[in-house]
Coordinates of C-alpha atoms and ligand atoms in Angstrom, one line a residue:
M27 CA 71.1 -14.5 -198.4
A28 CA 68.8 -12.6 -196.1
A29 CA 69.8 -9.0 -195.4
T30 CA 71.0 -7.8 -192.0
Y31 CA 69.7 -4.4 -190.6
S32 CA 71.0 -2.5 -187.7
I33 CA 68.3 -1.2 -185.4
C34 CA 68.8 1.5 -182.8
V35 CA 66.4 0.8 -180.0
L36 CA 65.3 3.6 -177.7
P37 CA 63.2 1.8 -175.1
G38 CA 62.4 5.0 -173.1
D39 CA 60.2 5.1 -170.0
G40 CA 57.3 3.2 -168.5
I41 CA 56.2 0.3 -170.6
G42 CA 58.6 1.3 -173.3
P43 CA 61.4 -1.2 -172.4
E44 CA 58.8 -4.1 -172.1
V45 CA 57.1 -3.5 -175.4
T46 CA 60.3 -2.9 -177.4
N47 CA 61.7 -6.2 -176.0
C48 CA 58.5 -8.0 -177.2
A49 CA 59.0 -6.4 -180.7
R50 CA 62.6 -7.5 -180.7
R51 CA 61.6 -11.1 -180.1
V52 CA 59.2 -11.0 -183.1
L53 CA 61.9 -9.5 -185.3
D54 CA 64.4 -12.2 -184.1
A55 CA 61.8 -14.8 -185.0
L56 CA 61.8 -13.5 -188.6
A57 CA 65.5 -14.4 -188.8
A58 CA 65.0 -17.8 -187.3
N59 CA 62.6 -18.6 -190.1
S60 CA 65.1 -17.5 -192.8
G61 CA 63.8 -13.9 -193.0
P62 CA 66.0 -10.8 -192.6
R63 CA 68.3 -10.5 -189.6
F64 CA 68.4 -7.6 -187.2
T65 CA 71.2 -6.4 -184.9
F66 CA 70.0 -4.3 -182.0
E67 CA 71.8 -1.5 -180.1
T68 CA 69.9 0.1 -177.2
H69 CA 70.5 3.8 -176.4
P70 CA 69.2 6.0 -173.6
A71 CA 66.6 8.7 -174.1
G72 CA 63.6 9.9 -172.1
H73 CA 62.7 11.0 -168.6
G74 CA 64.8 8.3 -166.9
T75 CA 67.8 9.4 -169.0
F76 CA 67.2 13.0 -167.9
L77 CA 67.2 11.8 -164.2
D78 CA 70.4 9.9 -164.8
G79 CA 72.4 12.6 -166.6
G80 CA 70.4 15.8 -166.9
D81 CA 69.7 15.4 -170.6
A82 CA 66.7 13.4 -172.0
M83 CA 68.1 13.3 -175.5
P84 CA 71.9 12.9 -175.4
E85 CA 73.8 13.8 -178.5
A86 CA 75.3 10.3 -178.7
T87 CA 71.8 8.8 -178.9
L88 CA 70.9 11.0 -181.9
A89 CA 74.2 10.1 -183.5
A90 CA 73.4 6.4 -183.0
A91 CA 69.9 6.8 -184.4
K92 CA 71.4 8.4 -187.5
A93 CA 74.0 5.6 -187.9
A94 CA 71.5 2.8 -187.7
D95 CA 69.4 1.5 -190.6
A96 CA 66.2 2.4 -188.6
V97 CA 65.1 3.3 -185.1
L98 CA 62.5 1.6 -182.9
L99 CA 61.2 3.6 -180.0
G100 CA 59.1 2.5 -177.0
A101 CA 57.6 5.4 -175.1
M102 CA 58.9 8.6 -173.5
D103 CA 57.5 10.3 -170.5
V104 CA 58.1 13.8 -172.0
A105 CA 55.6 15.6 -169.6
Q106 CA 58.0 14.9 -166.7
I107 CA 61.0 16.5 -168.4
P108 CA 61.5 20.1 -167.2
P109 CA 62.2 22.9 -169.7
G110 CA 65.9 22.7 -170.7
G111 CA 66.1 19.0 -169.8
G112 CA 66.2 17.8 -173.4
D113 CA 63.4 16.9 -175.8
P114 CA 63.6 13.3 -177.0
L115 CA 60.7 13.2 -179.4
G116 CA 61.2 16.7 -180.8
G117 CA 64.9 16.1 -181.0
L118 CA 64.5 12.9 -182.9
R119 CA 61.8 14.3 -185.3
T120 CA 63.9 17.4 -186.2
G121 CA 67.3 15.6 -185.9
L122 CA 66.2 12.8 -188.3
E123 CA 64.5 15.4 -190.6
V124 CA 61.2 13.6 -190.4
G125 CA 58.7 14.6 -193.1
A126 CA 55.6 13.1 -191.4
S127 CA 54.3 10.7 -188.8
I128 CA 52.3 8.1 -190.7
R129 CA 49.5 6.7 -188.4
P130 CA 47.3 4.0 -189.9
A131 CA 44.0 3.3 -188.1
R132 CA 42.0 0.3 -189.2
T133 CA 39.4 -2.0 -187.8
I134 CA 40.9 -5.4 -186.8
A135 CA 38.8 -8.6 -187.1
G136 CA 38.0 -10.0 -183.7
V137 CA 38.6 -6.7 -181.8
A138 CA 35.5 -4.8 -180.7
S139 CA 35.7 -1.2 -181.7
P140 CA 33.4 1.8 -182.0
A141 CA 33.8 1.8 -185.8
D142 CA 33.6 -1.5 -187.7
D143 CA 34.7 -0.1 -191.1
I144 CA 37.5 2.5 -190.5
D145 CA 40.6 2.2 -192.7
C146 CA 42.4 5.5 -192.9
V147 CA 45.9 6.9 -192.3
V148 CA 46.7 10.2 -190.6
V149 CA 49.8 11.9 -192.2
R150 CA 50.9 14.4 -189.6
E151 CA 53.6 17.0 -189.8
V152 CA 55.7 16.6 -186.7
T153 CA 58.4 19.2 -186.6
E154 CA 56.6 22.5 -186.4
G155 CA 53.1 24.0 -186.2
L156 CA 51.7 24.6 -182.7
Y157 CA 54.2 22.1 -181.3
S158 CA 57.1 24.3 -182.5
R159 CA 58.3 24.4 -178.9
I160 CA 58.7 28.2 -179.2
E161 CA 56.9 29.6 -176.2
Y162 CA 57.5 32.7 -174.2
M163 CA 55.9 34.8 -171.4
V164 CA 54.7 38.3 -171.8
G165 CA 54.9 39.6 -168.2
E166 CA 53.8 37.1 -165.7
D167 CA 50.2 36.4 -166.8
T168 CA 50.3 35.9 -170.5
A169 CA 51.9 32.8 -172.1
C170 CA 52.4 32.5 -175.9
A171 CA 53.1 29.6 -178.2
V172 CA 54.3 30.3 -181.7
R173 CA 52.6 28.2 -184.5
V174 CA 55.2 27.9 -187.2
V175 CA 54.2 26.7 -190.6
T176 CA 56.7 26.6 -193.4
R177 CA 56.2 25.9 -197.1
A178 CA 59.1 23.4 -197.0
A179 CA 57.7 21.2 -194.2
S180 CA 54.1 21.5 -195.5
T181 CA 55.1 20.5 -199.0
K182 CA 57.1 17.5 -197.7
T183 CA 54.3 16.3 -195.5
A184 CA 51.7 16.8 -198.3
R185 CA 53.8 14.8 -200.7
M186 CA 53.9 11.9 -198.3
A187 CA 50.1 12.1 -197.9
F188 CA 49.6 11.9 -201.7
E189 CA 52.1 9.1 -201.9
Q190 CA 50.2 7.2 -199.2
A191 CA 46.9 7.8 -201.1
T192 CA 48.5 6.4 -204.3
A193 CA 49.9 3.4 -202.6
R194 CA 46.9 2.5 -200.6
K195 CA 44.5 2.2 -203.6
K196 CA 41.5 3.0 -201.4
Q197 CA 39.3 5.9 -202.4
G198 CA 42.3 7.8 -203.6
R199 CA 41.5 10.8 -201.5
V200 CA 43.5 13.3 -199.4
T201 CA 41.6 15.4 -196.8
A202 CA 43.7 18.4 -195.7
V203 CA 42.6 19.6 -192.2
H204 CA 42.7 23.3 -191.2
K205 CA 41.1 26.1 -189.3
I206 CA 41.4 28.7 -192.0
G207 CA 38.8 31.0 -190.6
V208 CA 41.0 31.8 -187.7
L209 CA 44.5 30.7 -188.6
K210 CA 44.5 32.6 -191.9
L211 CA 48.2 32.9 -192.4
T212 CA 49.5 29.6 -191.1
D213 CA 46.7 27.4 -192.4
G214 CA 46.6 29.6 -195.6
L215 CA 50.2 28.6 -196.3
F216 CA 49.6 25.0 -195.3
L217 CA 46.6 24.6 -197.7
D218 CA 48.4 26.5 -200.4
A219 CA 51.3 24.1 -200.2
A220 CA 49.0 21.1 -200.1
A221 CA 47.0 22.3 -203.2
A222 CA 50.3 22.8 -205.1
V223 CA 51.3 19.2 -204.4
A224 CA 47.8 18.0 -205.3
R225 CA 48.3 19.3 -208.9
D226 CA 51.1 16.6 -209.3
Y227 CA 48.5 13.9 -208.4
P228 CA 45.6 14.3 -210.8
D229 CA 44.2 10.9 -210.0
I230 CA 43.9 11.6 -206.2
E231 CA 41.0 13.6 -205.0
F232 CA 42.0 16.6 -202.9
E233 CA 39.5 18.0 -200.4
T234 CA 39.8 20.3 -197.3
R235 CA 38.0 20.2 -194.0
N236 CA 37.8 22.3 -190.9
V237 CA 39.4 20.4 -188.1
D238 CA 36.3 20.4 -185.9
A239 CA 34.0 19.3 -188.7
C240 CA 36.6 16.6 -189.6
A241 CA 36.6 15.3 -186.0
M242 CA 32.8 14.9 -186.1
E243 CA 32.7 13.4 -189.6
L244 CA 35.5 10.9 -188.6
V245 CA 33.3 9.7 -185.8
R246 CA 30.0 9.6 -187.8
E247 CA 31.3 8.4 -191.1
P248 CA 34.8 6.9 -190.6
A249 CA 34.7 4.8 -193.7
R250 CA 34.8 7.8 -196.0
F251 CA 38.3 8.8 -195.0
D252 CA 41.3 7.6 -196.8
V253 CA 44.3 9.9 -196.1
I254 CA 44.0 12.7 -193.6
L255 CA 46.8 15.3 -194.0
A256 CA 47.3 17.5 -190.9
T257 CA 49.5 20.0 -189.2
N258 CA 51.2 18.9 -186.0
A259 CA 48.6 19.5 -183.2
F260 CA 45.5 18.7 -185.3
G261 CA 47.1 15.5 -186.5
D262 CA 48.0 14.6 -182.9
I263 CA 44.4 14.8 -181.9
L264 CA 42.8 13.3 -185.0
S265 CA 45.2 10.3 -185.0
D266 CA 44.1 9.5 -181.4
I267 CA 40.4 9.8 -182.4
A268 CA 41.1 7.5 -185.4
A269 CA 43.0 5.0 -183.2
G270 CA 40.1 5.0 -180.7
L271 CA 37.6 4.4 -183.4
A272 CA 39.6 1.6 -184.8
A273 CA 41.1 -0.9 -182.3
G274 CA 42.4 1.4 -179.5
L275 CA 45.8 2.7 -178.7
G276 CA 47.0 -0.8 -177.8
L277 CA 47.1 -1.6 -181.5
A278 CA 48.0 1.8 -183.0
A279 CA 51.3 1.9 -184.8
S280 CA 53.2 4.8 -186.4
G281 CA 56.3 5.6 -188.3
C282 CA 58.1 9.0 -188.5
I283 CA 59.6 9.0 -191.9
G284 CA 62.1 11.3 -193.6
E285 CA 64.0 11.1 -196.8
R286 CA 67.1 9.8 -195.1
W287 CA 66.1 8.5 -191.7
A288 CA 63.1 7.0 -190.0
Y289 CA 61.9 5.9 -186.6
F290 CA 58.9 3.8 -185.6
E291 CA 56.9 4.0 -182.4
P292 CA 53.6 3.0 -180.9
V293 CA 51.1 5.9 -180.7
H294 CA 50.5 5.1 -177.0
G295 CA 52.4 6.6 -174.1
T296 CA 54.3 5.2 -171.2
A297 CA 51.2 3.8 -169.3
P298 CA 52.8 4.3 -165.8
D299 CA 49.9 2.5 -164.1
I300 CA 50.9 -0.8 -165.6
A301 CA 54.6 -0.3 -166.2
G302 CA 56.8 -3.1 -165.0
K303 CA 53.9 -5.5 -164.5
G304 CA 54.5 -7.3 -167.8
V305 CA 50.9 -6.9 -168.9
A306 CA 51.2 -4.2 -171.5
N307 CA 49.8 -4.9 -175.0
P308 CA 52.9 -5.3 -177.2
C309 CA 50.9 -5.2 -180.5
A310 CA 51.2 -1.5 -181.2
T311 CA 55.0 -1.8 -181.0
V312 CA 55.1 -5.1 -182.9
L313 CA 53.0 -3.4 -185.6
S314 CA 55.3 -0.4 -185.6
A315 CA 58.2 -2.8 -186.0
A316 CA 56.3 -4.3 -189.0
M317 CA 56.1 -0.8 -190.5
M318 CA 59.8 -0.5 -190.0
V319 CA 60.4 -3.8 -191.7
R320 CA 58.3 -2.6 -194.7
H321 CA 60.2 0.7 -194.8
L322 CA 63.4 -1.3 -194.9
G323 CA 62.1 -3.0 -198.1
E324 CA 61.1 -6.3 -196.6
A325 CA 57.4 -6.3 -197.6
A326 CA 56.9 -10.1 -197.3
S327 CA 58.3 -10.1 -193.8
A328 CA 56.2 -7.1 -192.8
D329 CA 53.1 -8.8 -194.2
A330 CA 54.0 -11.9 -192.2
V331 CA 54.3 -10.0 -188.9
E332 CA 51.0 -8.0 -189.5
G333 CA 49.3 -11.3 -190.5
A334 CA 50.6 -13.0 -187.4
V335 CA 49.3 -10.2 -185.1
A336 CA 45.9 -10.3 -187.0
A337 CA 45.7 -14.1 -186.6
V338 CA 46.3 -14.0 -182.8
L339 CA 43.7 -11.2 -182.4
A340 CA 41.2 -12.9 -184.6
A341 CA 41.6 -16.2 -182.7
G342 CA 41.0 -14.3 -179.5
A343 CA 42.4 -16.9 -177.1
V344 CA 45.4 -14.8 -176.1
R345 CA 44.7 -11.2 -175.2
T346 CA 46.1 -8.6 -172.9
G347 CA 43.9 -6.8 -170.4
D348 CA 43.2 -3.8 -172.6
L349 CA 41.5 -6.2 -175.0
G350 CA 39.5 -7.9 -172.4
G351 CA 41.8 -10.8 -171.8
N352 CA 44.3 -11.6 -169.1
A353 CA 47.4 -12.7 -171.0
T354 CA 50.8 -11.2 -170.2
S355 CA 52.9 -9.3 -172.7
T356 CA 55.2 -12.4 -173.0
E357 CA 52.2 -14.8 -173.6
M358 CA 50.9 -12.4 -176.3
T359 CA 54.4 -12.2 -177.9
D360 CA 54.7 -16.0 -177.7
A361 CA 51.4 -16.4 -179.6
I362 CA 52.6 -13.9 -182.3
V363 CA 55.9 -15.7 -182.7
E364 CA 54.1 -19.0 -183.0
A365 CA 51.6 -17.6 -185.6
L366 CA 54.6 -16.1 -187.5
K367 CA 56.1 -19.5 -188.1
A368 CA 53.1 -20.5 -190.0
R369 CA 53.4 -17.5 -192.3
Q370 CA 56.9 -17.5 -193.5
Ligands
IPM672 C1 52.5 11.6 -180.0 C2 52.6 12.2 -178.7 C3 53.7 13.3 -178.7 C4 53.3 14.3 -179.7 C5 53.9 14.0 -177.3 C6 54.2 13.0 -176.3 C7 54.9 15.0 -177.4 O1 51.4 12.6 -178.2 O2 53.5 11.2 -180.6 O3 51.3 11.6 -180.5 O4 52.1 14.7 -179.8 O5 54.1 14.8 -180.5
MN673 MN1 49.7 12.0 -179.4

């Protein structure tokens, strides 16, 4: 008997509702072909939710996220939410005790990209660092942000990076990113925690890189990277560089994973320019859903979804505008669902 999983869906803003609906169709197709079943419950969060009720991250939504087997998120227009209006992404990441955001970036056959041989994963701490959300004014003309780095969070994230390097069986290398020359205390602690974890993984090579040098090397020699371990802001930037080098944000998936809870989201934002038009590329969300399926222990189904997306992209006949085609989100999803039938 195939298992049933409860999924809490947080569609959010902009193209979020469209792309999560596409991903739900793909997940439903798994069940139709005797794969696992999914029940979906949609809950409010994001800028629209703030406009409706003054809180972008209602308590009830976090409770629903915790009660589900996993969470699938669309996109949130966090820049529009004023201070005090709620923090959906920060709230989820801390509320679900996420250890890292796992962001794979790899070249996809048939999709033109600046790098034809990138296959890395950014493992990014997402609850503290420069994005601690602790900011204050000193007088009227000086604004400060507090970069918080704890040994507990750094250790948790580092462990996830080494686990990724072990599971991926690529070079078996973790590159920890820092700016130790300036951030002596915070990155000193971060690197110290990472080095301590490295001692538990003697088969994985551990190296460190200044973030600026790492950004350049990533562009010049993407193939040498395996797992990049980073604090919050550095990982945010490097994961977008990696996605851009690979197949673009339209195909970049991610999962925020903790010991008990996890949620999955495309790396892209709300794309307000195309929201509501039905032309957004659903692949990043479909691939995030595949990461979710893998996290739930359904590796064969995750492989099938990833294979179906890859097949559609390789065939090239059905593509959304960002990939140079003119297919709608629905047509792209139809093609993925069709390709999935052949793979289960
Ligand atoms: C991401 C996003 C978010 C982040 C923003 C929207 C707060 O850029 O998930 O990469 O950096 O945390
Ligand atoms: Mn980002």
